[in-house]
Coordinates of N, CA and C in Angstrom, one line a residue:
X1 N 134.8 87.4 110.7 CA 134.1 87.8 111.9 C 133.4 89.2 111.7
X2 N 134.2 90.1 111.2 CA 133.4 91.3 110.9 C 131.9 91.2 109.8
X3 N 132.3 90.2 109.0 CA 131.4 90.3 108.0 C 130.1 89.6 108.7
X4 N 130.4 88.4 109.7 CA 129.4 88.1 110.2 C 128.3 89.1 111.1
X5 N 129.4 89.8 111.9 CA 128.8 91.0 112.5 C 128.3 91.7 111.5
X6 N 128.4 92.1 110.6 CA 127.6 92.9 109.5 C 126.2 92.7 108.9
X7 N 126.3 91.3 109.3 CA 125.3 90.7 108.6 C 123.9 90.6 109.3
X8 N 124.5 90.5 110.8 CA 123.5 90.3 111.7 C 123.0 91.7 111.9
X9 N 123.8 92.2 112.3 CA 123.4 93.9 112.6 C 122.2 94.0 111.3
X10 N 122.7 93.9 109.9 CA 121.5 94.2 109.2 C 120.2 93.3 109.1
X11 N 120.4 92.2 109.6 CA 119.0 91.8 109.9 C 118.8 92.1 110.6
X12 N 119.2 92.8 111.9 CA 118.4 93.3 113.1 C 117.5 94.5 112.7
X13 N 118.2 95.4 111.9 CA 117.7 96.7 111.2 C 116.6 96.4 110.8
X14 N 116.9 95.5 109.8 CA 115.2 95.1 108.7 C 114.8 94.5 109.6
X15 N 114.6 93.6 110.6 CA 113.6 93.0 111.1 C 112.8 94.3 112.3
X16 N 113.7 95.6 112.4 CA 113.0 97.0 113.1 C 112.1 97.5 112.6
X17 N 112.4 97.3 111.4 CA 111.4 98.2 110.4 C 109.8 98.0 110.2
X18 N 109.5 96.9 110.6 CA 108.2 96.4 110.6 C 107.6 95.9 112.0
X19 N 106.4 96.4 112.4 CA 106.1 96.0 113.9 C 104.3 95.7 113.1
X20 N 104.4 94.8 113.9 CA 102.8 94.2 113.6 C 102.2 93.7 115.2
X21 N 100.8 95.1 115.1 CA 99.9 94.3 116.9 C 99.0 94.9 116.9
X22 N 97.9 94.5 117.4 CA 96.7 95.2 117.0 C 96.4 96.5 117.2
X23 N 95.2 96.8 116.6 CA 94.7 98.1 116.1 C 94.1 98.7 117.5
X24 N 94.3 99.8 117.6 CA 93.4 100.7 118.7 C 91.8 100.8 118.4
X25 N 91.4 100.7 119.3 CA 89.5 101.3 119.2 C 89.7 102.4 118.1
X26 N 89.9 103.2 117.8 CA 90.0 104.6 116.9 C 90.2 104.2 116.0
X27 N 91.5 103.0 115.5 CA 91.7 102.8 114.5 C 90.5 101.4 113.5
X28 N 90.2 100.7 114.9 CA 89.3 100.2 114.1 C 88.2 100.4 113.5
X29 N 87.8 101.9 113.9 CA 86.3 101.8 113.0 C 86.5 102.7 112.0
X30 N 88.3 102.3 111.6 CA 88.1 103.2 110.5 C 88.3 102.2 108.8
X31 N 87.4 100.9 109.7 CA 87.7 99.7 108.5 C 86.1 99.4 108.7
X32 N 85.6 98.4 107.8 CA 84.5 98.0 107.3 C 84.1 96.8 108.7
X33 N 83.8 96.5 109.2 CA 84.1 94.5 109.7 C 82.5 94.1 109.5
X34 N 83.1 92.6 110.1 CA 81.3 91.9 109.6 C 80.5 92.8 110.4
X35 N 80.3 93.2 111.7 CA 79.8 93.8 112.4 C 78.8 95.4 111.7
X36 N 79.0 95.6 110.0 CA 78.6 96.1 109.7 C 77.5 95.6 108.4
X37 N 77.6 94.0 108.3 CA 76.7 93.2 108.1 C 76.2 92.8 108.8
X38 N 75.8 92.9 110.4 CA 74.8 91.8 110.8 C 73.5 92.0 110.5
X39 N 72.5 93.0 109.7 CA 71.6 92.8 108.9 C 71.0 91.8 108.5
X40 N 72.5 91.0 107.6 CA 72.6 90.1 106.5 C 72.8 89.5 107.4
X41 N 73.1 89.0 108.5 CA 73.3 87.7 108.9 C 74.7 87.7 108.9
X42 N 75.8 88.2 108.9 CA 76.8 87.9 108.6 C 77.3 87.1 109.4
X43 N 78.5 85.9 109.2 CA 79.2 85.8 110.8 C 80.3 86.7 111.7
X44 N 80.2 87.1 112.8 CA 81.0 88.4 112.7 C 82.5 87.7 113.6
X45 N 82.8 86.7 113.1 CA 84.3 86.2 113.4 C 85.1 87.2 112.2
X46 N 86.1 87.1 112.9 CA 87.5 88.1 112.2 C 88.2 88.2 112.8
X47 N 89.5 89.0 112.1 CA 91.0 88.8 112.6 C 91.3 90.6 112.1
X48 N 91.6 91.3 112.8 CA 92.5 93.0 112.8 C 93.3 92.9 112.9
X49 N 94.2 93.6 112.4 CA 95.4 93.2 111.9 C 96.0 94.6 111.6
X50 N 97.3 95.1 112.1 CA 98.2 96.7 111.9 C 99.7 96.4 111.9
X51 N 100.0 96.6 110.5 CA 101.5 96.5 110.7 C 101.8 98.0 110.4
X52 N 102.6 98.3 111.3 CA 103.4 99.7 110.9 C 105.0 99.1 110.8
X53 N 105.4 100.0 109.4 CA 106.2 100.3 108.3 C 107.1 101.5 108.6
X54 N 107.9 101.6 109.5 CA 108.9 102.4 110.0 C 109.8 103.0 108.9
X55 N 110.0 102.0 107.6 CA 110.9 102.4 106.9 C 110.0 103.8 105.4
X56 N 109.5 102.8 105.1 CA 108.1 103.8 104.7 C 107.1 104.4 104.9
X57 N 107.4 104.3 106.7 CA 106.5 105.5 107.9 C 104.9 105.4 107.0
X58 N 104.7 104.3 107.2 CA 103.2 103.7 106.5 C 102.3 103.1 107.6
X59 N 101.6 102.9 108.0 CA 100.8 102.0 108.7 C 99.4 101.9 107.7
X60 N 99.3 99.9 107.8 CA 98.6 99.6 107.0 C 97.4 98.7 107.9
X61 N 96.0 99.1 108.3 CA 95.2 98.7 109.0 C 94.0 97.2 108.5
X62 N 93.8 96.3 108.7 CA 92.7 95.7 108.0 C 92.1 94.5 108.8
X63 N 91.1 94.9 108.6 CA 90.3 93.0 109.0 C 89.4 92.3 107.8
X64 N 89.9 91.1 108.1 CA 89.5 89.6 107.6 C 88.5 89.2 108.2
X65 N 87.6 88.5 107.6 CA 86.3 87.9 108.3 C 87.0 86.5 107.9
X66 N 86.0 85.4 108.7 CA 86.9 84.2 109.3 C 85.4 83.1 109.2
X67 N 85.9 82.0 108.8 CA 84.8 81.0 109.1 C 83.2 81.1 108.6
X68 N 83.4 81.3 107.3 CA 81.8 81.3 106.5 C 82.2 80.9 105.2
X69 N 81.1 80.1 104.6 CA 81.2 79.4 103.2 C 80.6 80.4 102.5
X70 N 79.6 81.5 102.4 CA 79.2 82.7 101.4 C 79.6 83.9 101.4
X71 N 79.9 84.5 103.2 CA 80.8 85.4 103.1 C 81.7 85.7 103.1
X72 N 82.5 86.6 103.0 CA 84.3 87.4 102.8 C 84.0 88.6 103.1
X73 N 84.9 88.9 103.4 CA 84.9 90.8 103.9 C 86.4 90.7 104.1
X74 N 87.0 91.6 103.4 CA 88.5 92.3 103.7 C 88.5 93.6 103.2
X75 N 88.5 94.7 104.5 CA 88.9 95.9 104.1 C 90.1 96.3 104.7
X76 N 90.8 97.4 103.9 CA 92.3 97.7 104.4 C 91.9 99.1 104.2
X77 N 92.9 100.2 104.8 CA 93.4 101.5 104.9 C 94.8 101.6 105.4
X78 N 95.2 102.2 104.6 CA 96.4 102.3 104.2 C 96.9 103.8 104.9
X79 N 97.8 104.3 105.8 CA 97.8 106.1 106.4 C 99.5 105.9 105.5
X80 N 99.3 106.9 105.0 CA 100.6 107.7 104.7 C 101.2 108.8 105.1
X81 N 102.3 109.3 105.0 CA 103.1 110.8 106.0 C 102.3 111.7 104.8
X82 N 102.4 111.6 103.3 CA 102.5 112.7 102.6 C 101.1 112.0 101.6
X83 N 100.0 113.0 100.9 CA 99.5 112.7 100.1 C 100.2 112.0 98.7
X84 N 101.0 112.8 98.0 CA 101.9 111.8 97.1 C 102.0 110.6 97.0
X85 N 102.4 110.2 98.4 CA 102.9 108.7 99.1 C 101.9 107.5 98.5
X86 N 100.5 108.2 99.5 CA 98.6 107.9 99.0 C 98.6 107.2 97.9
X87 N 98.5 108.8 96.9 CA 98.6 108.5 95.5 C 98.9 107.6 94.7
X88 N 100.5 107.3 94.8 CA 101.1 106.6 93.9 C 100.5 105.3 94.3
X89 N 100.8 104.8 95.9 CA 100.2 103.7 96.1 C 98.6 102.9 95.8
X90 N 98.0 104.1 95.3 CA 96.6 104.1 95.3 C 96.4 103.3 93.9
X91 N 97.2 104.6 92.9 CA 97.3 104.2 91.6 C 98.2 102.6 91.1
X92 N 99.0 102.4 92.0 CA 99.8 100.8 91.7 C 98.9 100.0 92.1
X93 N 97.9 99.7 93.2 CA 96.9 98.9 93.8 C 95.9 98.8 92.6
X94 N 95.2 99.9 92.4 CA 94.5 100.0 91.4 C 94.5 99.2 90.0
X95 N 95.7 99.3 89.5 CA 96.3 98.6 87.9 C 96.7 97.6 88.2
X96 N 97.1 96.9 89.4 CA 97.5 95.8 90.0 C 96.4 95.1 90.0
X97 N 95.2 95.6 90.9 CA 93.8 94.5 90.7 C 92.9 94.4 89.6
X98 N 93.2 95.6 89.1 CA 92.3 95.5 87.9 C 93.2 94.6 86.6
X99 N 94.4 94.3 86.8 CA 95.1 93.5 85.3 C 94.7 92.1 86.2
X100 N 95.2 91.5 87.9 CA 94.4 90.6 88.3 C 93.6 90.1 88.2
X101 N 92.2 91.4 87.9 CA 90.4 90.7 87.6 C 91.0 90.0 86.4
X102 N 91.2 90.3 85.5 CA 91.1 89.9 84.3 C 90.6 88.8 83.8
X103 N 91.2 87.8 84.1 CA 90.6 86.2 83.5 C 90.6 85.8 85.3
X104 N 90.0 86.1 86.3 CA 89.7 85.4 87.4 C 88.2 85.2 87.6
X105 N 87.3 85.9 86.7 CA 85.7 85.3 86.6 C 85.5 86.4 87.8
X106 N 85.8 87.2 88.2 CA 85.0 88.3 89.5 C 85.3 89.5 88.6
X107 N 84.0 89.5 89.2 CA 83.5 91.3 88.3 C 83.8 92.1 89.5
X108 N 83.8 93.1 89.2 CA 84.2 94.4 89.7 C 83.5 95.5 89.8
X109 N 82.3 96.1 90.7 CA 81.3 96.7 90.4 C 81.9 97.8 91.8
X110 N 82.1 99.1 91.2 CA 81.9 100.4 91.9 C 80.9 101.0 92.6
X111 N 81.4 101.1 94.5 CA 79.5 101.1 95.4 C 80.1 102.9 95.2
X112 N 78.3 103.5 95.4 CA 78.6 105.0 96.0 C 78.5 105.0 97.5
X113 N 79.4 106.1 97.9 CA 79.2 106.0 98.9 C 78.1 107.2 99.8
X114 N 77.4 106.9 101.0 CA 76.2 107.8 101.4 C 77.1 108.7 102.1
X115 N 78.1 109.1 102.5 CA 78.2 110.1 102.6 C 79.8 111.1 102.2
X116 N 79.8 112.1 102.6 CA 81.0 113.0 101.8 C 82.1 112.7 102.3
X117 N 83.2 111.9 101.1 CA 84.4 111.5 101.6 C 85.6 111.8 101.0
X118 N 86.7 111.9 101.0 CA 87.8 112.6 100.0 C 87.5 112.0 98.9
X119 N 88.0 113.3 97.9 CA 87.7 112.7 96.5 C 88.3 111.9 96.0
X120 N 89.0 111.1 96.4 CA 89.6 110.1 95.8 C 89.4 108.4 96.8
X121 N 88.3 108.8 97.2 CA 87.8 107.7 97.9 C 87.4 106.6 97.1
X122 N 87.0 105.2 97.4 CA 86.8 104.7 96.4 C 85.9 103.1 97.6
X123 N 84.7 102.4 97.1 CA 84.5 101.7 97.3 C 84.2 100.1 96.5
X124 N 84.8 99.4 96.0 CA 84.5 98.2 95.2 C 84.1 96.9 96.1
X125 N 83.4 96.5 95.0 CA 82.4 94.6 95.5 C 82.5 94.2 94.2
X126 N 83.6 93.1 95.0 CA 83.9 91.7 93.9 C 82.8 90.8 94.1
X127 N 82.8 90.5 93.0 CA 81.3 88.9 92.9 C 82.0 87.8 91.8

């Protein structure tokens, strides 16, 4: 009996630690969406999407574009408590997609960006 109570109790815990619901006005424009292709014609269907990470006091922000045969758009931002936090996860993402490109046939071309942004900003377009 006790152990079953143990058990549950810790699922309850880990299932606290993660909350997922949408993004605030503030928070969304701090992502890319189609809505910044309609130029191009984009289709501006998509999905926003915020899970906050209680245990690693992370919140991870992103929209998906939805329903087109040429385009894709996924951009994410990532908030962390501490720059360090940033960092490391910057640098694992990074060596992570880049050993991914490898034999997947999508290149990997670095945009500049127009205007002044932390230096460790970064913009990429897969093709």
């Amino acid at each position: 009996m006790f152990r079953m109570l143990l058990l549950l109790f810790a699922a309850l815990s880990l299932g606290g630690c993660f909350d997922s619901e949408p993004p605030l006005a503030e928070e969304r424009r701090l992502l890319l969406s189609a809505a910044d292709f309609a130029a191009y014609q984009a289709p501006a269907a998509g999905r926003y999407e915020k899970l906050v990470s209680y245990a690693a006091r992370s919140i991870d922000l992103s929209f998906e574009s939805a329903g087109s045969d040429w385009f894709y758009l996924y951009s994410g931002v990532s908030l962390y408590p501490r720059a360090s936090d940033a960092l490391m996860t910057s640098y694992a993402e990074t060596f992570g997609a880049s050993f991914g490109l490898r034999d997947s046939g999508l290149v990997e071309q670095e945009l500049e960006f127009e205007l002044e942004l932390a230096s460790r900003a970064s913009l990429k377009l897969l093709t």
